[in-house]
Short mmCIF file of C-alpha atoms in Angstrom, two decimals:
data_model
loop_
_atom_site.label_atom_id
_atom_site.label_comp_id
_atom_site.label_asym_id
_atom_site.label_seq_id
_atom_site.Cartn_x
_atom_site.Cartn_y
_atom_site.Cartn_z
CA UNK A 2 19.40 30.90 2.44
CA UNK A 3 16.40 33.15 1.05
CA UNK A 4 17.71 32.78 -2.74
CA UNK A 5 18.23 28.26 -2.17
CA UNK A 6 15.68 27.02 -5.05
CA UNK A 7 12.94 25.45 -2.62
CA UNK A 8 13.82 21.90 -3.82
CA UNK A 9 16.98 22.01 -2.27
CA UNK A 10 16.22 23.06 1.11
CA UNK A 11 15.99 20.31 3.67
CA UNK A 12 12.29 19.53 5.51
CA UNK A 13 13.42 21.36 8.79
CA UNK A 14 14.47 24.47 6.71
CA UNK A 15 11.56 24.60 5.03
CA UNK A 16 9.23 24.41 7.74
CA UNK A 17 10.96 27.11 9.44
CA UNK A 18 10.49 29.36 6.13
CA UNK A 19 7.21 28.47 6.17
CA UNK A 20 6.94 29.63 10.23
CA UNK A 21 8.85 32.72 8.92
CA UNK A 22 5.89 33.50 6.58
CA UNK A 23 7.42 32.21 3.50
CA UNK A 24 3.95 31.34 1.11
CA UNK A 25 5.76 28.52 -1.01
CA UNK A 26 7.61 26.97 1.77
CA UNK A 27 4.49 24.41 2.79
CA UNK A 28 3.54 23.86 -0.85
CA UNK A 29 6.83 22.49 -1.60
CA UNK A 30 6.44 19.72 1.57
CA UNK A 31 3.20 18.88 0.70
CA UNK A 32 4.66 18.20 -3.09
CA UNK A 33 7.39 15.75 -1.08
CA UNK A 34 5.69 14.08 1.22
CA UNK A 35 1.87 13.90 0.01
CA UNK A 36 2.17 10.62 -1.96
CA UNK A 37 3.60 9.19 1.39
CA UNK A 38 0.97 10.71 3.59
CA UNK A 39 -1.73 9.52 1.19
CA UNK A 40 -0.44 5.99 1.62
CA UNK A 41 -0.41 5.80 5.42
CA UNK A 42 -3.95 7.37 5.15
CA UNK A 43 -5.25 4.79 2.95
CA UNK A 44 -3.57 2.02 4.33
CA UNK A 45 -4.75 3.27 7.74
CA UNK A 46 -8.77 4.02 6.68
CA UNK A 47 -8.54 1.92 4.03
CA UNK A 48 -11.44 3.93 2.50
CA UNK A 49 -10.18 6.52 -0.25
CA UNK A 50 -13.16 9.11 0.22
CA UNK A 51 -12.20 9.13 4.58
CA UNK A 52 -8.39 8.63 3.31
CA UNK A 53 -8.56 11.90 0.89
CA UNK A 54 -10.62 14.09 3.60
CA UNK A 55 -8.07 12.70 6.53
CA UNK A 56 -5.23 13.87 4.69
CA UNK A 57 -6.33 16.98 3.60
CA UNK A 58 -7.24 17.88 7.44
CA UNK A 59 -4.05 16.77 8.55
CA UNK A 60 -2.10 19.09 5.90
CA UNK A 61 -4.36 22.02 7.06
CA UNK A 62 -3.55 21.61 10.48
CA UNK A 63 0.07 21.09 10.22
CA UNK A 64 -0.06 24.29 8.09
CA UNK A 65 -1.39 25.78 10.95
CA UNK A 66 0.60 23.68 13.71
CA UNK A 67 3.94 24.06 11.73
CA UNK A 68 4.96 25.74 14.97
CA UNK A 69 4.45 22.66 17.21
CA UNK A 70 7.27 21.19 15.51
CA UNK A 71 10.09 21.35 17.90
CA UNK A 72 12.55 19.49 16.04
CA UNK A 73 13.08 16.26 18.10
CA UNK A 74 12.09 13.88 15.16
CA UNK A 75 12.04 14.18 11.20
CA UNK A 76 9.77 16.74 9.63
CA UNK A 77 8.04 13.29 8.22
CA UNK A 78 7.70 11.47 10.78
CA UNK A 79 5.71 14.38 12.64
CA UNK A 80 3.81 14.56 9.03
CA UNK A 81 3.08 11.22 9.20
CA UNK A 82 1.89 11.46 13.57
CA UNK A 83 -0.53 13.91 12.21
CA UNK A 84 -1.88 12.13 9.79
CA UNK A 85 -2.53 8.83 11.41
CA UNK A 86 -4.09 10.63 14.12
CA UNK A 87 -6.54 12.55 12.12
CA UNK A 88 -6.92 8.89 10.37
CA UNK A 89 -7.45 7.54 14.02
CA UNK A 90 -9.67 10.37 15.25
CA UNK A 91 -12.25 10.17 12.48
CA UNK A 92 -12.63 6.05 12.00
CA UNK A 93 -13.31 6.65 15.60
CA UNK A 94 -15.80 9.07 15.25
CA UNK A 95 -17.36 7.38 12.03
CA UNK A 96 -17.14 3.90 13.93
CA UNK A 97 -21.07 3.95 15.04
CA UNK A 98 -22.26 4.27 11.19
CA UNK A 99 -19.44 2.48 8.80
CA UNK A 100 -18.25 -0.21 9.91
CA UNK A 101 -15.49 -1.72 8.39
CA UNK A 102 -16.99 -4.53 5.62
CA UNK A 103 -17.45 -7.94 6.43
CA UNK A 104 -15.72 -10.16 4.06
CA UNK A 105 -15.86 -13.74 3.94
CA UNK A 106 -12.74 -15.59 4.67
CA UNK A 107 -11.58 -17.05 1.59
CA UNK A 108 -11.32 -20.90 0.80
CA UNK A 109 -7.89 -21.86 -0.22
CA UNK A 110 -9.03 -24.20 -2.76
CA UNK A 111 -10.36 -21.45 -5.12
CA UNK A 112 -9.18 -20.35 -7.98
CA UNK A 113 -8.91 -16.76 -7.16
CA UNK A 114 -6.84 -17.63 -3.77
CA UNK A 115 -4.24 -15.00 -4.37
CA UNK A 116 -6.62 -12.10 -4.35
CA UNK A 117 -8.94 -14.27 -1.63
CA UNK A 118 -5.71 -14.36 0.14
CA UNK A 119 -5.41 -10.70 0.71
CA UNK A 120 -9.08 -10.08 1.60
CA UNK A 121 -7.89 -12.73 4.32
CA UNK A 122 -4.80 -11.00 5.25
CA UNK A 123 -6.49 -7.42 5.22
CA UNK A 124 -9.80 -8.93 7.17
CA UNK A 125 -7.29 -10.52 10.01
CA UNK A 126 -5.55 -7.00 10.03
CA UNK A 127 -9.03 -5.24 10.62
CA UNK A 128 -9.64 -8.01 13.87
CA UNK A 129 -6.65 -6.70 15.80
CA UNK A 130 -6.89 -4.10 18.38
CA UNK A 131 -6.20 -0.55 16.84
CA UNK A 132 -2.53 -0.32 18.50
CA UNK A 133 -1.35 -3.57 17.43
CA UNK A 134 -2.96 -2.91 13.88
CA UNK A 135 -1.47 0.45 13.36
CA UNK A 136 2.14 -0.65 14.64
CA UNK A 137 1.79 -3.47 11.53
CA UNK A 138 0.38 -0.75 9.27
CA UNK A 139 3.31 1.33 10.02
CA UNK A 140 6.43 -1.08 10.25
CA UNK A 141 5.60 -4.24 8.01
CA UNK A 142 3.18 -2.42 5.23
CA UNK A 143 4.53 1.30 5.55
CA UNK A 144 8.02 0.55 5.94
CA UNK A 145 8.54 2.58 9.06
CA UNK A 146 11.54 1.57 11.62
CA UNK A 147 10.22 0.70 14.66
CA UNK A 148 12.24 3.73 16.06
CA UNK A 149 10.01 6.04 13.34
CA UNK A 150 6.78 3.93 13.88
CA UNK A 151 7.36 4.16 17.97
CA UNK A 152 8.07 8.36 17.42
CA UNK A 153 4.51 8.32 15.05
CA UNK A 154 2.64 6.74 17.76
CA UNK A 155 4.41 8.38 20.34
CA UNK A 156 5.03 5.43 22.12
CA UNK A 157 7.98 3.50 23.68
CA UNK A 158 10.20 1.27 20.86
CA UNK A 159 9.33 -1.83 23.10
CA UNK A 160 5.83 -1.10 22.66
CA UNK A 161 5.75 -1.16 18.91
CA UNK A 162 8.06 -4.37 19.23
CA UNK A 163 5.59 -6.16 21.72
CA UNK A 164 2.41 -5.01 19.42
CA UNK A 165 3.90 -5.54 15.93
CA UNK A 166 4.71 -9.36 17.64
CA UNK A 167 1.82 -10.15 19.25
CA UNK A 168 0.00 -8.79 16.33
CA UNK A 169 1.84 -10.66 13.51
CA UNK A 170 0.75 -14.51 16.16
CA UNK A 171 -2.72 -13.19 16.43
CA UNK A 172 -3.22 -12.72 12.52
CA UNK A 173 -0.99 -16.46 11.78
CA UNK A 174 -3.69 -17.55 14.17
CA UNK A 175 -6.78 -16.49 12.19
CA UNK A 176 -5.38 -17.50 8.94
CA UNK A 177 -4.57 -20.74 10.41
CA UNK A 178 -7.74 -21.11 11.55
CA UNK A 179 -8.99 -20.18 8.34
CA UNK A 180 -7.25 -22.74 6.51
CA UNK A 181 -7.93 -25.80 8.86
CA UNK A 182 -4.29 -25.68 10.19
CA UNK A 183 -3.92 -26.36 13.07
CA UNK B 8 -0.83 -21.68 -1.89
CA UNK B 9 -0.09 -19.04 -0.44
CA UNK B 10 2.77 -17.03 -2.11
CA UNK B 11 4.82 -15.19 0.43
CA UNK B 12 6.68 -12.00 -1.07
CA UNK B 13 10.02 -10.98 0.14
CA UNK B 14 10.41 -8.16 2.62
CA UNK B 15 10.89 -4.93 0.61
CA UNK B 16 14.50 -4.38 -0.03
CA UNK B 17 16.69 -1.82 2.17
CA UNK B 18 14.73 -2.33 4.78
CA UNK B 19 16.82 -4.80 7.64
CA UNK B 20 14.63 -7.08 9.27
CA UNK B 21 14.19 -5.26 12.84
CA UNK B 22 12.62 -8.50 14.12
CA UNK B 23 12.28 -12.37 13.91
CA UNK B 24 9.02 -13.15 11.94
CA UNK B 25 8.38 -16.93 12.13
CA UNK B 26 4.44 -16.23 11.32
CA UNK B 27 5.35 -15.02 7.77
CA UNK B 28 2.95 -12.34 8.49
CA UNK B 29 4.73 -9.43 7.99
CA UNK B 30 6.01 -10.69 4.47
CA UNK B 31 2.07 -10.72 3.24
CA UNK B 32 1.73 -7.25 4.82
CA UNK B 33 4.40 -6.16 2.75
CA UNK B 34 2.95 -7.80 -0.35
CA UNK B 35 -0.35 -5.89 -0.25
CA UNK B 36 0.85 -3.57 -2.48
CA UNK B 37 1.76 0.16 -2.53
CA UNK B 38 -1.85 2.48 -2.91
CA UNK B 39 0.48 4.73 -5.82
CA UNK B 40 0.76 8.35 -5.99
CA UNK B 41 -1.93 10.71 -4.47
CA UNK B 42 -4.72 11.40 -6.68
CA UNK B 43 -4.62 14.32 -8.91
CA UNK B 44 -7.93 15.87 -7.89
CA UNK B 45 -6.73 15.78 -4.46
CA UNK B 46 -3.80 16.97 -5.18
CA UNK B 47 -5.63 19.87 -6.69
CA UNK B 48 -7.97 20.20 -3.91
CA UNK B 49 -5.37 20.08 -1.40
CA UNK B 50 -3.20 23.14 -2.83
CA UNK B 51 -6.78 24.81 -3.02
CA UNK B 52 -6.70 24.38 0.77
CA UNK B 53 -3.07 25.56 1.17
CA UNK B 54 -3.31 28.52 -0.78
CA UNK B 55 -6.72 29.32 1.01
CA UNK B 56 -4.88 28.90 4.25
CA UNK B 57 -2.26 31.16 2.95
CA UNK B 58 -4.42 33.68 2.23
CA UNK B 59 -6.45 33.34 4.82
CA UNK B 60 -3.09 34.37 6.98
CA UNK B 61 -2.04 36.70 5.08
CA UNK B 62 -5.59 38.51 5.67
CA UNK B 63 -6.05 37.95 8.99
CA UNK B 64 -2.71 39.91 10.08
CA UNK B 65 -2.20 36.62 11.89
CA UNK B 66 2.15 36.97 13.05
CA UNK B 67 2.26 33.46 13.60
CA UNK B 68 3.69 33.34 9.91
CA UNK B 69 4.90 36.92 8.66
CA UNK B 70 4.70 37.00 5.05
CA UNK B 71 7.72 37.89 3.50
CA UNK B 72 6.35 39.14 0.39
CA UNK B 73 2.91 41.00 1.59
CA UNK B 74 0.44 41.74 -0.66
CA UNK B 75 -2.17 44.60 -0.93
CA UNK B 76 -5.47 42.70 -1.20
CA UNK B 77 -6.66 43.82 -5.13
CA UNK B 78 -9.82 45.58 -3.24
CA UNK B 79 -7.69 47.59 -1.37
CA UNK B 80 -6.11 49.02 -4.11
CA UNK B 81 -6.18 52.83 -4.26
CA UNK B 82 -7.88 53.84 -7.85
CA UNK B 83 -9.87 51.00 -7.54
CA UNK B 84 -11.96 52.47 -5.00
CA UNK B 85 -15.08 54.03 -7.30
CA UNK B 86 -14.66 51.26 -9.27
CA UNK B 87 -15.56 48.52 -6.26
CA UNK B 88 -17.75 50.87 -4.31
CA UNK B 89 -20.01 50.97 -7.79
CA UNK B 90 -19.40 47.06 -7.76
CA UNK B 91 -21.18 46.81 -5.23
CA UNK B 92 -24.25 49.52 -5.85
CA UNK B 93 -24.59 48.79 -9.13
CA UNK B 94 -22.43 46.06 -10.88
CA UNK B 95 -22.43 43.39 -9.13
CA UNK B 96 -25.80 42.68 -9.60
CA UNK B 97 -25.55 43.10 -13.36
CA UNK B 98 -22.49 40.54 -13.15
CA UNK B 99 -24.64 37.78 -11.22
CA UNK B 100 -26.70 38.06 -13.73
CA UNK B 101 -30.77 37.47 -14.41
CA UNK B 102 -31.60 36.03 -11.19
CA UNK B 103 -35.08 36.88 -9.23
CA UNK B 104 -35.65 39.99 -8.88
CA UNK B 105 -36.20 40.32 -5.39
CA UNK B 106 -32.52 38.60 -4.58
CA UNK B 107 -30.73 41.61 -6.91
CA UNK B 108 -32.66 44.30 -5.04
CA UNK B 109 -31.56 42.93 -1.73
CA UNK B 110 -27.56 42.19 -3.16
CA UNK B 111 -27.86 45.82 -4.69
CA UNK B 112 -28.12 47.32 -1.49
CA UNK B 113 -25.13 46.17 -0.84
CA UNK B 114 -26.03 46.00 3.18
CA UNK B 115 -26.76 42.75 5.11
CA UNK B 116 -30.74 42.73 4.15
CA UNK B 117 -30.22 39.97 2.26
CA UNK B 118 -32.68 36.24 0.97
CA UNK B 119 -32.20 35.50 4.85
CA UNK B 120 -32.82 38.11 7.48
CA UNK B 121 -31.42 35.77 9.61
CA UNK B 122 -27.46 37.32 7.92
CA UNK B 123 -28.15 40.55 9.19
CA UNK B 124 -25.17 42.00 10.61
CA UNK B 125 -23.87 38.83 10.94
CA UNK B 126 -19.74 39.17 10.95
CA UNK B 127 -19.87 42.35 11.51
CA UNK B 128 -17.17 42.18 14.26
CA UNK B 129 -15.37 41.05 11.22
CA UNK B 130 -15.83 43.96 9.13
CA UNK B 131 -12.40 45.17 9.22
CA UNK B 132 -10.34 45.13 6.43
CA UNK B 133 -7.47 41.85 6.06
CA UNK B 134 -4.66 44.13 7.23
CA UNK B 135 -6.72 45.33 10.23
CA UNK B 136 -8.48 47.87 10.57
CA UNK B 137 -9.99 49.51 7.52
CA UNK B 138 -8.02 51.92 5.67
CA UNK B 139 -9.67 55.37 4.57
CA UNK B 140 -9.09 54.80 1.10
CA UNK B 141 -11.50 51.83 1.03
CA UNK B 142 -14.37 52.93 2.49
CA UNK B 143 -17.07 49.57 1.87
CA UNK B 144 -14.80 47.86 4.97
CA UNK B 145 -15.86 50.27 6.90
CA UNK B 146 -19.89 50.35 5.17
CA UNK B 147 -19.96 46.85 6.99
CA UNK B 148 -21.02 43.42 5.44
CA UNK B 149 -22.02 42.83 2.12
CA UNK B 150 -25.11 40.96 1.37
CA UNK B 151 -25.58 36.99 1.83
CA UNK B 152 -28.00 34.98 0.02
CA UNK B 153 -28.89 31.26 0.76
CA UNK B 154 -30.01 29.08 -1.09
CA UNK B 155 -30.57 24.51 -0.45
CA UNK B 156 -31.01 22.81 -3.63
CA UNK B 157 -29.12 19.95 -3.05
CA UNK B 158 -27.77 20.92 -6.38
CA UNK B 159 -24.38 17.95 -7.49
CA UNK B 160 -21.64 20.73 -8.47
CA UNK B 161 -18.88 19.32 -10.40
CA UNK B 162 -15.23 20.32 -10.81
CA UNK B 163 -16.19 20.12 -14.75
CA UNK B 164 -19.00 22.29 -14.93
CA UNK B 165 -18.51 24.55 -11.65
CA UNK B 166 -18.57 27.92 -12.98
CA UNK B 167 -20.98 26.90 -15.39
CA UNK B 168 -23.37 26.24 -12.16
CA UNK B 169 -22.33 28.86 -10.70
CA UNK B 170 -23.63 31.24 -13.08
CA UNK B 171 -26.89 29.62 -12.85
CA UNK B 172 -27.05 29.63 -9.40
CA UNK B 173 -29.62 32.20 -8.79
CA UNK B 174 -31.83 30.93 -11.63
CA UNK B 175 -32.79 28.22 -8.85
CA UNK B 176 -35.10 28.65 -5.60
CA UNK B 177 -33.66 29.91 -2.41
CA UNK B 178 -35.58 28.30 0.53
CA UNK B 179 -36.83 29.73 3.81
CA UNK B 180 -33.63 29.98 6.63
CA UNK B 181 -35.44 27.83 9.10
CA UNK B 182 -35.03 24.97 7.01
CA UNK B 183 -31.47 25.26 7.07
CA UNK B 184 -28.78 23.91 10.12
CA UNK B 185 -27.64 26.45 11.98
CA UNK B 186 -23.81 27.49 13.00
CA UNK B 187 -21.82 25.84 9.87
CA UNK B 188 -21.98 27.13 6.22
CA UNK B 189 -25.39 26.22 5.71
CA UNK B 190 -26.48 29.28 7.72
CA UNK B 191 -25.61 32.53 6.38
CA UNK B 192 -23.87 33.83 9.07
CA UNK B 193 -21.63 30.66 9.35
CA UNK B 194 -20.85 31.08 5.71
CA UNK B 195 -19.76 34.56 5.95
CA UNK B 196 -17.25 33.81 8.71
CA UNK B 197 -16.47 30.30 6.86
CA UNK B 198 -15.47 32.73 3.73
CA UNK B 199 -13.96 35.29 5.65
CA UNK B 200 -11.83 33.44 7.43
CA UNK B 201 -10.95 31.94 3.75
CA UNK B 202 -9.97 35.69 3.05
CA UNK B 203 -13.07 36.92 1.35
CA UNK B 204 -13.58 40.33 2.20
CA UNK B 205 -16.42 41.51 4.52
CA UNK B 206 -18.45 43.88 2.06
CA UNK B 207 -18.44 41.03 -1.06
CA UNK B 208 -21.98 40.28 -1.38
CA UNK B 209 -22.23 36.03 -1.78
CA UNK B 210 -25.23 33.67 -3.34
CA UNK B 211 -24.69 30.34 -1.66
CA UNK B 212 -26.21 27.22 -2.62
CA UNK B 213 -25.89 23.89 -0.34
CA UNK B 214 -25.42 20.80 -2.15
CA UNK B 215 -22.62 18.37 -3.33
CA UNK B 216 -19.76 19.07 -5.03
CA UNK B 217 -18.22 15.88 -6.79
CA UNK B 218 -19.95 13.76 -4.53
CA UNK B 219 -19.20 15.65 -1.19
CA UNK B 220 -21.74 17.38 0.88
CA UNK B 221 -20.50 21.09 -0.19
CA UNK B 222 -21.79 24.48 0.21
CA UNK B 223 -21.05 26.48 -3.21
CA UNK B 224 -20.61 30.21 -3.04
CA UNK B 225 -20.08 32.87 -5.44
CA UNK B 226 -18.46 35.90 -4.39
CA UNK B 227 -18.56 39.11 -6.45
CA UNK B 228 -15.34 41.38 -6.02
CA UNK B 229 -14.12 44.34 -7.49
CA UNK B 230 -12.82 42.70 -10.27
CA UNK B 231 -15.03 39.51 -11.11
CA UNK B 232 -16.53 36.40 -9.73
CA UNK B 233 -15.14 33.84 -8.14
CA UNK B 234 -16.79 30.64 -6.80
CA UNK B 235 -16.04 28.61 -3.70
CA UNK B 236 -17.23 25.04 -2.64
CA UNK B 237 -16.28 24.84 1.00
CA UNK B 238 -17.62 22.07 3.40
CA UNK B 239 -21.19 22.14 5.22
CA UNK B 240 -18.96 22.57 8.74
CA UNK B 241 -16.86 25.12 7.99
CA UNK B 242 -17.13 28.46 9.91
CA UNK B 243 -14.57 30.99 11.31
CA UNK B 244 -12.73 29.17 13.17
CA UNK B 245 -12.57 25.58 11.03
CA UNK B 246 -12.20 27.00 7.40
CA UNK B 247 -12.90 24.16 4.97
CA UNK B 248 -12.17 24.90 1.25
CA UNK B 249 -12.93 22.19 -1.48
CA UNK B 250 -12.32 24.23 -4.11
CA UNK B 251 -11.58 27.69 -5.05
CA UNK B 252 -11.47 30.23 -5.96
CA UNK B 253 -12.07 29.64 -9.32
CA UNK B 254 -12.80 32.39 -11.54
CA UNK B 255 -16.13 32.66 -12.83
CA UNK B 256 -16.03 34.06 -16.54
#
C-alpha cells in the first residue's frame, strides 16, 4: 500500500494515509478535488475574494477534521458538505454589510438579452430562500444527484426533491413576471 | 429569446422540469479551474498545517517520515544560539537602532512591552519538551516587534518588503487590536502554532498583502529569514497562513 504512487490510491485511502500521518496524502486530494470545490464555492458566494477565503478554510479544516470522516458517503461529497457550509456560515455572517448586488431585471427586447438573461436567471436564484437556492446550486448548476446533493446538505432526498421543485416554479415565476408573461 | 441549453450530458434527468429552469441553471457556465495564486496559497496553508502537526507532537496524524526541526540540529547549536545574540540582528539588517538592541537580547523585551513573556507556556521545543542540546527552547521566547503601517505587501515584491520592513515606524501597542496577530502576543502563538519556533525573534508589520488585510512577519532562524503573511485573526488556536514561508535572500 505504502509504495502505491499517490495518484493511484482511491479518496478513502488517501484520507486514511493522511489520518496515519502521511504529509503528501492531503496535498494530493486537494490537487483532485480543488477545481471542484472552487466551483461550488463560487457558485455558492458568487464572490471570488469570499469564494477563495471559503475554500481555503474549508481545506484547513478538513485537514484537521480528516478524522470526522466516517466513511458513510464519498470522500467528495463530505469535501464538498464542508465547503458549502463554510460558504453558508460566512455569507451569513457577512450578510449585515454585503449584500448581494441589486441588478436590474433585464428587458427582453435588448440587444444584449443573452447576457441580460443570466443576470435575470442569477438575480431570481439570489430571491429564493437559502435551502431551495443551494439544492438548485447543487443539482441543476453543480451537477450533484439529488442522493449526493441530499448527503451535502445533510438532508432527506425528498427534501432536495421538494426544494429543487418548488424552487425551479418560484424562479419561472419571477422571470415570467419579468417578461410580462403571464 | 431566450435560448435554453441542454442539460449537461451523463447526467439522467432525476426530475420533470416543465419551468425550463434548471436547463438555464445549467447554462450559466462552469467558473474553470481554481486560480493559480490560490492554488499557491492554499498548499502554503497545507504545508503550514503540516508542519504545524508535525511540531506540535499532535498524534492525531503520526508522521511517517519525522523530521528533526533544522534548529534542533546538533552542531548547529553555537551556530543558532549566536543567531540569536549576535546575527540575527546583522541579518535584519539597518533598522532603528533601538529595535536591534531589543531583538539582540534575544529575550521578550521587545518594540512592545506588551510581548513580554507572552507564549511562554509555549516555549517548549516542537517535539515537546526541549532537548538539552538546544538550549534557546529552554532560554524562553525570542523577541517580537510590531509594527502598523498599513503597508500593501505583494506576492511580487514580498521579500523585497520584507527586508525593508524595519526601515518603517513601529507604532505604540495601544493602538493596535488586541488577541489576533495584530498584538504581539497573538502573533507569536499565530506563528507558533504555524511551527515557528519559540526563541525566533519576529518584526511584524500589519497591513495588506495582495489586497487582503494581512499581518507580515519575518522570522530569523538559524539558518536565514523567512517571511510570513498570515491573517489579522489568526492566533494559536485558528492558524491562518497567506503565504509562507518564503525565504528571504
Amino acid at each position: 500500500m505504502g509504495t502505491t504512487p499517490l495518484h493511484e490510491r482511491d479518496d478513502r485511502e488517501l484520507l486514511r494515509q493522511h489520518l496515519a500521518g502521511d504529509p503528501d496524502a492531503f496535498g494530493e486530494l486537494f490537487r483532485r478535488h480543488r477545481d471542484r470545490m472552487w466551483a461550488v464555492a463560487l457558485r455558492t458566494t458568487r464572490n471570488p475574494e469570499l469564494a477563495a477565503d471559503c475554500v481555503q478554510d474549508a481545506f484547513i479544516s478538513a485537514f484537521r477534521r480528516a478524522g470526522s470522516y466516517r466513511g458513510d458517503a464519498a470522500v467528495t461529497t463530505w469535501l464538498h458538505r464542508i465547503v458549502v457550509n463554510a460558504c453558508l456560515d460566512r455569507l451569513r455572517r457577512d450578510k449585515p454589510t454585503s449584500p448581494l448586488p441589486e441588478y436590474e431585471l433585464a428587458d427582453k427586447r435588448d440587444a444584449h438579452a443573452s447576457v441580460d438573461t443570466r443576470l435575470d436567471v442569477r438575480e431570481a436564484l439570489d430571491r429564493l430562500p437559502e435551502g431551495q437556492r443551494m439544492a438548485l446550486v447543487l443539482v441543476d448548476m453543480h451537477g450533484l444527484s439529488v442522493l449526493e446533493a441530499a448527503a451535502v446538505l445533510e438532508v432527506a432526498e425528498g427534501t432536495v426533491k421538494s426544494r429543487c421543485s418548488r424552487g425551479r416554479e418560484a424562479m419561472a415565476a419571477m422571470l415570467r413576471e419579468r417578461s410580462g408573461q403571464p | 429569446m431566450v435560448t435554453t441549453p441542454p442539460v449537461p450530458p451523463g447526467r439522467p434527468d432525476e426530475q420533470d422540469d416543465p419551468t425550463g429552469i434548471r436547463a438555464l441553471l445549467a447554462g450559466l457556465g462552469d467558473p474553470g479551474p481554481m486560480p493559480a495564486d490560490l492554488v499557491d496559497r492554499i498548499n502554503a496553508s497545507i504545508a503550514a498545517e503540516q508542519q504545524s502537526r508535525s511540531a506540535a507532537g499532535d498524534r492525531t496524524v503520526v508522521p511517517l517520515r519525522r523530521r528533526r526541526p533544522l534548529w534542533a540540529k546538533v552542531g548547529l547549536v553555537a551556530a543558532a544560539v549566536a543567531a540569536v545574540a549576535v546575527a540575527v540582528p546583522a541579518m535584519l539588517g539597518t533598522g532603528p537602532g533601538e529595535l536591534m538592541a531589543s531583538l539582540s537580547r534575544g529575550g521578550s523585551s521587545s518594540a512592545h512591552d506588551a510581548s513580554a513573556g507572552a507564549a511562554k507556556s509555549s516555549a517548549s521545543g516542537p517535539e515537546g519538551a526541549p532537548t538539552g542540546a538546544d538550549s534557546r527552547a529552554a532560554a524562553g521566547t525570542g523577541a517580537i516587534a510590531l509594527a502598523s503601517t498599513g503597508t500593501a505587501y505583494t506576492s511580487t515584491e514580498l521579500t523585497r518588503q520584507a527586508r525593508s520592513m524595519l526601515s518603517q515606524g513601529f507604532s505604540a501597542a495601544s493602538s493596535l487590536k488586541a488577541d489576533a496577530a495584530t498584538n504581539p502576543q497573538g502573533l507569536r502563538g499565530c506563528l507558533t502554532a504555524l511551527g515557528v519556533a519559540p526563541w525566533m525573534p519576529v518584526v511584524g508589520d500589519v497591513g495588506t498583502y495582495d489586497g487582503r488585510p494581512a499581518v507580515v512577519a519575518l522570522v530569523s532562524g538559524d539558518t536565514g529569514q523567512n517571511v510570513y503573511a498570515v491573517g489579522r485573526d489568526c492566533d494559536a488556536t485558528h492558524p491562518v497562513v497567506i503565504a509562507g514561508p518564503v525565504p528571504v535572500p
